[in-house]
XYZ file of N, CA and C in Angstrom:
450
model
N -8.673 28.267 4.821
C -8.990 27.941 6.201
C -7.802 27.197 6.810
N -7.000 27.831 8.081
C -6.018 27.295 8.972
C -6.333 26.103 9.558
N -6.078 24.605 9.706
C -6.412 23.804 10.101
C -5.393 22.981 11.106
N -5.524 22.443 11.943
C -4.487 21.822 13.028
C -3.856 20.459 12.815
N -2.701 20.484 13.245
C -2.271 18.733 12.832
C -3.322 17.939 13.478
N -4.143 18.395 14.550
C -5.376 17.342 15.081
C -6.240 16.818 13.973
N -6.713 18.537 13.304
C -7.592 18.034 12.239
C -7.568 17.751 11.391
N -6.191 17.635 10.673
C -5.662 17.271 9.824
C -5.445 15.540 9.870
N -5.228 15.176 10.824
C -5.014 13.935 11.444
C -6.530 13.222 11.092
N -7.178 13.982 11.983
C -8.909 13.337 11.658
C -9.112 13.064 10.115
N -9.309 14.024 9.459
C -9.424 14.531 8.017
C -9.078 13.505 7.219
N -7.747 13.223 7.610
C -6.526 12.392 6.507
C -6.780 10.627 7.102
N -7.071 10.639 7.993
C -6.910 9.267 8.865
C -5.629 9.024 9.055
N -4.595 9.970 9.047
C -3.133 9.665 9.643
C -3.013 9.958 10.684
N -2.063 9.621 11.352
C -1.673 9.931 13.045
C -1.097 10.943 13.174
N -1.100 11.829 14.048
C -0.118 13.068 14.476
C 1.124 12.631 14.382
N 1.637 11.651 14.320
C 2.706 11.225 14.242
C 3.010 10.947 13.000
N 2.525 10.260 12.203
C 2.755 9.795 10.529
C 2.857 11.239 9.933
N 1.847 12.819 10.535
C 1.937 13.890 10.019
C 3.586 14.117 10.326
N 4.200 14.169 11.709
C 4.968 14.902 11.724
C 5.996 14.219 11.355
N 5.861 12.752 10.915
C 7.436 12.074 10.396
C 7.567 12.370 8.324
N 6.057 12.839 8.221
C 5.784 12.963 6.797
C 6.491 14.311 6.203
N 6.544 15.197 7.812
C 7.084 16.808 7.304
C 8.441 16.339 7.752
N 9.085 15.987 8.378
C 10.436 16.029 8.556
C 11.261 14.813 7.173
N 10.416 14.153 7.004
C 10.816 13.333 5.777
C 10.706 14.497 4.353
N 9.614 15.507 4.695
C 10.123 16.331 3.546
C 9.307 16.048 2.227
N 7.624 15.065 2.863
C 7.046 14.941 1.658
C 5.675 15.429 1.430
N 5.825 16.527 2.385
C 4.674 17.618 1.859
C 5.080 18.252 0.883
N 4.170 18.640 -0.134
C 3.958 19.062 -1.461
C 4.487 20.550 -1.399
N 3.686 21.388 -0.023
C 4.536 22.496 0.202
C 4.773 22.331 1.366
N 5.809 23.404 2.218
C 6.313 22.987 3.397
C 5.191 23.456 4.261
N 5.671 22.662 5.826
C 4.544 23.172 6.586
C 4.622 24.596 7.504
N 3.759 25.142 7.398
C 3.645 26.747 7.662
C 3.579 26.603 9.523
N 4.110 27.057 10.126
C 4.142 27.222 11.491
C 3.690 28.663 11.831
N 2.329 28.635 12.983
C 2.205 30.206 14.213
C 3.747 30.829 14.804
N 3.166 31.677 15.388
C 4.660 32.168 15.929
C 4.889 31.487 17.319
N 4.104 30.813 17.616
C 4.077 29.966 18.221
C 4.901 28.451 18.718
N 4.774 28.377 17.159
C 5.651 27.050 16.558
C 4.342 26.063 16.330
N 3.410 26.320 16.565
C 2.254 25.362 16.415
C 1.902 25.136 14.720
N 1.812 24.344 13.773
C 1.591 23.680 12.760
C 0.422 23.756 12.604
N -0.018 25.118 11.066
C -0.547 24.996 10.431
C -1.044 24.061 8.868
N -2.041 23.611 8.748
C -2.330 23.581 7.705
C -3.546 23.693 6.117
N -3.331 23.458 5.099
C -4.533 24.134 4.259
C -5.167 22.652 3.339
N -6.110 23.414 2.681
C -6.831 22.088 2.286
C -6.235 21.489 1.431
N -5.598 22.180 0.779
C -4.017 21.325 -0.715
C -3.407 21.070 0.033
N -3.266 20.416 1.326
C -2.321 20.288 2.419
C -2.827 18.605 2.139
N -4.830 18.626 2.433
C -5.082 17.583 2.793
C -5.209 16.933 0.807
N -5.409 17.349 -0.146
C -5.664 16.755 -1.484
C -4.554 16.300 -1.503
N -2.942 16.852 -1.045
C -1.739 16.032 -1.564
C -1.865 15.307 -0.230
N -2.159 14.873 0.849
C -2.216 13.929 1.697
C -3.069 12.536 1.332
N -4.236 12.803 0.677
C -4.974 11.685 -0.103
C -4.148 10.865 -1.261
N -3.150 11.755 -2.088
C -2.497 11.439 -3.198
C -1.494 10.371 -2.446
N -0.487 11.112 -1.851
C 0.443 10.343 -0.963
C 0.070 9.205 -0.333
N -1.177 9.017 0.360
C -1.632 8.152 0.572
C -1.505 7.175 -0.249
N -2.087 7.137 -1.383
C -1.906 6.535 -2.204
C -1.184 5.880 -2.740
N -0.260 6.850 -2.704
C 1.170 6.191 -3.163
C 1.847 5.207 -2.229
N 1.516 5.972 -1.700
C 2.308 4.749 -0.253
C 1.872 3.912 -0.094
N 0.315 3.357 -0.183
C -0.128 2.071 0.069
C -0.112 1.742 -1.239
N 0.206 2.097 -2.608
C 0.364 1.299 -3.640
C 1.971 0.585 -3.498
N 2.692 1.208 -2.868
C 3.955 0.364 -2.743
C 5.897 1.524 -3.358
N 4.608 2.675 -3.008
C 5.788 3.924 -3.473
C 6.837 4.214 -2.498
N 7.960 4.001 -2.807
C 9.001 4.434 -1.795
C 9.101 5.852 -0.864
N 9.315 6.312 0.051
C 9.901 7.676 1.070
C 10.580 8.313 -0.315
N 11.100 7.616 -0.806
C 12.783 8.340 -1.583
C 11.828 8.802 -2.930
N 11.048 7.982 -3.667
C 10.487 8.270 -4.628
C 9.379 9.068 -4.395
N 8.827 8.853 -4.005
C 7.814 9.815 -3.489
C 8.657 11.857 -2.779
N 9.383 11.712 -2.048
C 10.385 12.924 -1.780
C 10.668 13.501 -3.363
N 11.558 12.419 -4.039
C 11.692 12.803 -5.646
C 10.834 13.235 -6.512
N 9.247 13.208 -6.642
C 8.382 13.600 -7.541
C 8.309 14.914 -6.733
N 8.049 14.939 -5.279
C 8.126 16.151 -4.897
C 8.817 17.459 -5.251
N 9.693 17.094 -5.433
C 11.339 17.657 -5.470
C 11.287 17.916 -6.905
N 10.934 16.970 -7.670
C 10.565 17.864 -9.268
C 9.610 18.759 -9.138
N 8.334 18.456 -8.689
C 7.119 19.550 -8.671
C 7.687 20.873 -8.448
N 8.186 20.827 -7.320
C 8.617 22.127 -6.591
C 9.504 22.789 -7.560
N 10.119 22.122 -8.275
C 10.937 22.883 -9.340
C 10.477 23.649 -10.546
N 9.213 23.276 -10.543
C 7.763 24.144 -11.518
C 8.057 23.171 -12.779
N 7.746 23.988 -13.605
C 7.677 23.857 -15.248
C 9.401 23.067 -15.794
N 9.189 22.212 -16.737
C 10.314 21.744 -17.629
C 10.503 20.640 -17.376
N 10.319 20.005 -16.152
C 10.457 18.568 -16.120
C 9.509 17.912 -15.897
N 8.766 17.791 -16.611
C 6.897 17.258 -16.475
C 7.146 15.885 -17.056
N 8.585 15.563 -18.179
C 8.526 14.212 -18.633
C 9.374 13.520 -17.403
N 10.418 13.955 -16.955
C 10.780 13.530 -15.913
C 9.575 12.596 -14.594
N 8.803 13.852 -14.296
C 7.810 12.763 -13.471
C 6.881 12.324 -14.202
N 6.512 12.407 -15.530
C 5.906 11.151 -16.127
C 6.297 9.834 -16.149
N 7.742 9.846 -16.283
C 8.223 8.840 -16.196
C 8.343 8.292 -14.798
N 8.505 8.787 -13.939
C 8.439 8.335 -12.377
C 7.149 7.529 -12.420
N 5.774 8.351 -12.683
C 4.675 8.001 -12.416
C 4.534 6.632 -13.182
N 4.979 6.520 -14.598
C 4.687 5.658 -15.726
C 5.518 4.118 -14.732
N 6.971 4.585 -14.519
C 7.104 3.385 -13.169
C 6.728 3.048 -12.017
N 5.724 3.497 -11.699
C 4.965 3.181 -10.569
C 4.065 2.568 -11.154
N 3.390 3.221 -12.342
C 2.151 2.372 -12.434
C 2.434 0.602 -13.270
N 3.939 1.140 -13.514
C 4.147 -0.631 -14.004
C 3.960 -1.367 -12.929
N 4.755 -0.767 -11.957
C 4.871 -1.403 -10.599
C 3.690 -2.084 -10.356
N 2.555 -0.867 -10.328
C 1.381 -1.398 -9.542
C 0.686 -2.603 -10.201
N 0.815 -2.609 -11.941
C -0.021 -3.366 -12.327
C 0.546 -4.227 -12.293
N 2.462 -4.757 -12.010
C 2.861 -6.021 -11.506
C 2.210 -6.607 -10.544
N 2.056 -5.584 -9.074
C 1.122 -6.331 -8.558
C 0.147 -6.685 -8.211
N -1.000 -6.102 -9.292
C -2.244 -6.548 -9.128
C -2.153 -7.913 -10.311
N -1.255 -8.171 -11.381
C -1.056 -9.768 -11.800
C -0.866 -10.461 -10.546
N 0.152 -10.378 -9.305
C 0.796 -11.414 -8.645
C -0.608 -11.595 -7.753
N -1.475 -10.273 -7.230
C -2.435 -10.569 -6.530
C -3.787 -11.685 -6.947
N -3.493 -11.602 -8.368
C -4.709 -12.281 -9.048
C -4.451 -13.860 -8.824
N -3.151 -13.916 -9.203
C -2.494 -15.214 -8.991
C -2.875 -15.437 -7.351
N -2.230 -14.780 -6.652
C -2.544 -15.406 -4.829
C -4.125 -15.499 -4.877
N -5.091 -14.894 -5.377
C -6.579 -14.450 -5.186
C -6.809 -16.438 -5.561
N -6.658 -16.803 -6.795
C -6.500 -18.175 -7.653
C -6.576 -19.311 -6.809
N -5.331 -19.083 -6.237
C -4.512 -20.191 -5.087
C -5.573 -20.242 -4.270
N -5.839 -18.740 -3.198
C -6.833 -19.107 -2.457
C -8.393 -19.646 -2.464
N -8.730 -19.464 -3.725
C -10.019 -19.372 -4.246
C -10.091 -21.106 -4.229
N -8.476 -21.669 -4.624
C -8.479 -23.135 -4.687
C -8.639 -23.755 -3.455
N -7.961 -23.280 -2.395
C -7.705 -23.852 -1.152
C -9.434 -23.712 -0.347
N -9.886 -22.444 -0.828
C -11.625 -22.475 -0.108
C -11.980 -24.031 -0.399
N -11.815 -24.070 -1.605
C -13.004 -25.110 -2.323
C -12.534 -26.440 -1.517
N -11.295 -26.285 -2.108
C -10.577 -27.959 -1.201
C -11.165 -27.881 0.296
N -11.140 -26.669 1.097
C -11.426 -26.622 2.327
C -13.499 -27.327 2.440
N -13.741 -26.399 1.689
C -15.188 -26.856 1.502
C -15.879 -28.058 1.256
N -14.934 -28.406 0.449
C -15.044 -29.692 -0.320
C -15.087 -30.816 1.275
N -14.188 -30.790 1.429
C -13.544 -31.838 2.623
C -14.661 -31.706 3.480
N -15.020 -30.753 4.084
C -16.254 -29.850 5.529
C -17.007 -30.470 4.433
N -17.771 -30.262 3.785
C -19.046 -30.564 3.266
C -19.361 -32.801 3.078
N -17.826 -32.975 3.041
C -18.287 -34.302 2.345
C -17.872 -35.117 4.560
N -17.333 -34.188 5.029
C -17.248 -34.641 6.467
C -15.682 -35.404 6.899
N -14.963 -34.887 6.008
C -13.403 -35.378 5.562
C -12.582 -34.499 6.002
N -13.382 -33.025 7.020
C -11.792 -32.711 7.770
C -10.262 -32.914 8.066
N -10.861 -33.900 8.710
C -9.496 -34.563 9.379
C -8.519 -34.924 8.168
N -9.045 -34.750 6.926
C -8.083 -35.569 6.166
C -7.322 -34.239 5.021
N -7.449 -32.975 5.415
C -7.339 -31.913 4.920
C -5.488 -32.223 5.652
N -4.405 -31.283 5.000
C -2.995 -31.010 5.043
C -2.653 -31.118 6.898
N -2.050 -31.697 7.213
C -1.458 -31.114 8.713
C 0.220 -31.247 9.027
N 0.683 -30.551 8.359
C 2.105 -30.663 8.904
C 3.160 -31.556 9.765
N 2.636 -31.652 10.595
C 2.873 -32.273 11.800
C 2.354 -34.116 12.266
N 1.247 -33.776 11.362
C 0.476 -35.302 11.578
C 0.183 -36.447 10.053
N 1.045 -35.769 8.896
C 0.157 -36.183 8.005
C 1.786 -36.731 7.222
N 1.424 -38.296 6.631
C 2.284 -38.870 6.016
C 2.498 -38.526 4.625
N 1.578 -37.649 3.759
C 1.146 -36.913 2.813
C 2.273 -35.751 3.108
N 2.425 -34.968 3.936
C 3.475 -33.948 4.599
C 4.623 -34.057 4.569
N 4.713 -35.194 5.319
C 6.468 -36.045 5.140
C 6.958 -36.113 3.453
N 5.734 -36.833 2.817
C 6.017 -37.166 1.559
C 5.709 -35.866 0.447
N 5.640 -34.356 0.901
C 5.774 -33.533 -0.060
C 4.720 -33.452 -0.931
N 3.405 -34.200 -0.559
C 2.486 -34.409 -1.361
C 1.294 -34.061 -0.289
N 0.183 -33.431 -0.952
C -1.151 -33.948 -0.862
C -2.158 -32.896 -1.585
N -3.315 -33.143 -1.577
C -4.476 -32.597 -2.502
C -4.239 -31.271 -1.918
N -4.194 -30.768 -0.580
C -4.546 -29.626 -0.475
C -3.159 -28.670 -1.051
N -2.027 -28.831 -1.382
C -1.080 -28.234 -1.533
C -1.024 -27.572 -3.093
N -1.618 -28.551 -4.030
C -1.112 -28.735 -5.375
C -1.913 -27.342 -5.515
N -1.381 -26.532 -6.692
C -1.962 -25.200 -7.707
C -3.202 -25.631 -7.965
N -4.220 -25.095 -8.458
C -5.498 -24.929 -9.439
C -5.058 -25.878 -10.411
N -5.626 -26.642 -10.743
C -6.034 -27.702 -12.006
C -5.020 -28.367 -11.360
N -3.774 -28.845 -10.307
C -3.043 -30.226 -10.293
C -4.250 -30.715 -9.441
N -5.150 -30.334 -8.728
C -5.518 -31.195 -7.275
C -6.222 -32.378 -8.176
């Protein structure tokens, strides 16, 4: 089934625009098929490698790397360890940063409580302020310190 960069757009949740900077960047899986028209067709392995890509991209995959796994695929059979290994560095990547996220998740989880803590006991005012707080000047105060210093 022939489908339109509109509906493709809908489909994918990308913009007509993210479609057409995605084909001139060259990281459709296959190229995009044009009417005689010039109007831009596309198929449903159009939209499964658009979900993938997705992916990649919001995991933190480069234009260049992402173009590159392409660019092996298209070359068929023989270099399958080649993008294993691409993939195998991405997924280090990713699980680097779901450690660093756990760590920020930590921090914040600390700063709720301190926040809570203070609101609940009616000690607002005495929470971090930059600007107003002699605790600030001096590089110090409860709300700043890591998990287990406060």
């Amino acid at each position: 089934m022939d489908l339109s960069i509109g509906e493709v757009a809908q489909r994918s949740g990308l913009s007509v625009h993210t479609l057409r900077f995605y084909e001139r960047e060259g990281l459709f899986a296959n190229p995009v098929r044009r009417l005689s028209n010039g109007r831009r067709i596309y198929h449903e392995e159009d939209l499964e490698w658009l979900a993938i890509c997705t992916k990649l991209r919001s995991s933190g995959m480069s234009l260049a790397t992402i173009r590159q796994y392409i660019e092996l695929a298209r070359q068929g059979p023989g270099n399958e360890q080649e993008r294993l290994q691409l993939l195998r560095r991405h997924e280090d990547h990713v699980e680097a940063q779901i450690r660093e996220l756990r760590v920020t998740l930590e921090v914040m989880r600390h700063k709720v409580r301190v926040y809570e803590d203070h609101v609940a006991r009616g000690e607002a005012d005495r929470l971090w302020n930059p600007s107003h707080s002699d605790a600030a000047r001096a590089g110090t105060h409860q709300e700043c310190h890591p998990p287990g210093d406060a």
